[in-house]
C-alpha atoms as an extended CHARMM CRD file, in Angstrom:
* protein
*
        56  EXT
         1         1  MET       CA           -133.3190000000       58.0360000000        3.8620000000  PROA      1               0.0000000000
         2         2  SER       CA           -131.0770000000       60.1980000000        1.7600000000  PROA      2               0.0000000000
         3         3  LEU       CA           -130.6010000000       63.9230000000        1.2310000000  PROA      3               0.0000000000
         4         4  THR       CA           -129.8130000000       65.5340000000       -2.0720000000  PROA      4               0.0000000000
         5         5  GLU       CA           -126.6060000000       67.5390000000       -2.2240000000  PROA      5               0.0000000000
         6         6  SER       CA           -128.6880000000       70.7260000000       -2.2940000000  PROA      6               0.0000000000
         7         7  ALA       CA           -130.6610000000       69.6950000000        0.7990000000  PROA      7               0.0000000000
         8         8  ALA       CA           -127.4690000000       68.7760000000        2.6650000000  PROA      8               0.0000000000
         9         9  GLU       CA           -125.9620000000       72.1890000000        1.8440000000  PROA      9               0.0000000000
        10        10  ARG       CA           -129.1430000000       73.9100000000        3.0750000000  PROA      10              0.0000000000
        11        11  VAL       CA           -129.1040000000       71.9730000000        6.3540000000  PROA      11              0.0000000000
        12        12  LYS       CA           -125.4180000000       72.8310000000        6.8090000000  PROA      12              0.0000000000
        13        13  HSD       CA           -126.1660000000       76.5210000000        6.1860000000  PROA      13              0.0000000000
        14        14  LEU       CA           -129.0620000000       76.4990000000        8.6630000000  PROA      14              0.0000000000
        15        15  MET       CA           -126.8760000000       74.8110000000       11.2930000000  PROA      15              0.0000000000
        16        16  GLU       CA           -124.1420000000       77.4270000000       10.8440000000  PROA      16              0.0000000000
        17        17  THR       CA           -126.5060000000       80.3980000000       11.1120000000  PROA      17              0.0000000000
        18        18  ARG       CA           -128.4750000000       79.3010000000       14.1960000000  PROA      18              0.0000000000
        19        19  THR       CA           -128.1930000000       81.3270000000       17.3820000000  PROA      19              0.0000000000
        20        20  GLU       CA           -127.7040000000       78.0890000000       19.3460000000  PROA      20              0.0000000000
        21        21  PRO       CA           -124.9950000000       75.7340000000       18.0700000000  PROA      21              0.0000000000
        22        22  ALA       CA           -126.1260000000       72.4680000000       16.4950000000  PROA      22              0.0000000000
        23        23  THR       CA           -123.9350000000       69.4050000000       16.1260000000  PROA      23              0.0000000000
        24        24  GLY       CA           -126.1840000000       67.6250000000       13.6580000000  PROA      24              0.0000000000
        25        25  LEU       CA           -129.6350000000       66.8430000000       12.3750000000  PROA      25              0.0000000000
        26        26  ARG       CA           -131.6850000000       64.3190000000       14.3610000000  PROA      26              0.0000000000
        27        27  ILE       CA           -134.1450000000       62.3010000000       12.2830000000  PROA      27              0.0000000000
        28        28  GLY       CA           -136.5800000000       59.8930000000       13.8680000000  PROA      28              0.0000000000
        29        29  ILE       CA           -139.7960000000       57.9530000000       13.4730000000  PROA      29              0.0000000000
        30        30  ARG       CA           -142.6900000000       58.2280000000       15.9080000000  PROA      30              0.0000000000
        31        31  THR       CA           -146.1360000000       56.7540000000       16.1280000000  PROA      31              0.0000000000
        32        32  GLY       CA           -148.4960000000       59.0270000000       14.2530000000  PROA      32              0.0000000000
        33        33  GLY       CA           -151.9030000000       58.0050000000       15.5350000000  PROA      33              0.0000000000
        34        34  CYS       CA           -154.3720000000       56.3960000000       13.1530000000  PROA      34              0.0000000000
        35        35  SER       CA           -152.2190000000       57.2170000000       10.1150000000  PROA      35              0.0000000000
        36        36  GLY       CA           -149.3310000000       55.0280000000       11.2720000000  PROA      36              0.0000000000
        37        37  MET       CA           -145.8330000000       56.4200000000       11.6370000000  PROA      37              0.0000000000
        38        38  ALA       CA           -144.6110000000       60.0130000000       11.4000000000  PROA      38              0.0000000000
        39        39  TYR       CA           -141.1010000000       61.2680000000       10.7080000000  PROA      39              0.0000000000
        40        40  SER       CA           -139.4810000000       63.8670000000       12.9480000000  PROA      40              0.0000000000
        41        41  MET       CA           -136.5450000000       66.1260000000       12.1810000000  PROA      41              0.0000000000
        42        42  GLU       CA           -134.7850000000       68.5670000000       14.5100000000  PROA      42              0.0000000000
        43        43  PHE       CA           -131.3820000000       70.0920000000       15.0610000000  PROA      43              0.0000000000
        44        44  ALA       CA           -129.3230000000       68.1960000000       17.6250000000  PROA      44              0.0000000000
        45        45  GLU       CA           -127.3410000000       70.1650000000       20.1680000000  PROA      45              0.0000000000
        46        46  ASP       CA           -125.8950000000       67.0880000000       21.9000000000  PROA      46              0.0000000000
        47        47  LYS       CA           -125.5320000000       63.4090000000       21.0870000000  PROA      47              0.0000000000
        48        48  GLU       CA           -128.1240000000       61.3480000000       22.9550000000  PROA      48              0.0000000000
        49        49  PRO       CA           -127.2030000000       57.8580000000       24.2560000000  PROA      49              0.0000000000
        50        50  LEU       CA           -129.3090000000       56.0370000000       21.6330000000  PROA      50              0.0000000000
        51        51  ASP       CA           -128.3470000000       58.2830000000       18.6870000000  PROA      51              0.0000000000
        52        52  GLU       CA           -126.5760000000       56.7030000000       15.7320000000  PROA      52              0.0000000000
        53        53  VAL       CA           -124.1700000000       59.0190000000       13.9320000000  PROA      53              0.0000000000
        54        54  VAL       CA           -124.1770000000       58.8010000000       10.1370000000  PROA      54              0.0000000000
        55        55  GLU       CA           -121.6660000000       60.8510000000        8.1610000000  PROA      55              0.0000000000
        56        56  GLU       CA           -121.0150000000       60.9340000000        4.4720000000  PROA      56              0.0000000000
């Protein structure tokens, strides 16, 4: 997965303007029922034990 520069700037802006601090963006894949897999995306407030940190 990749983000365009514009999308990365937007995510950064949203993280900076939240009322609760976010340390990153958590992206995952979950089972999505009969349609297969579904992607999830949420702001991360803490690093979870199984999280992988990717920085560019």
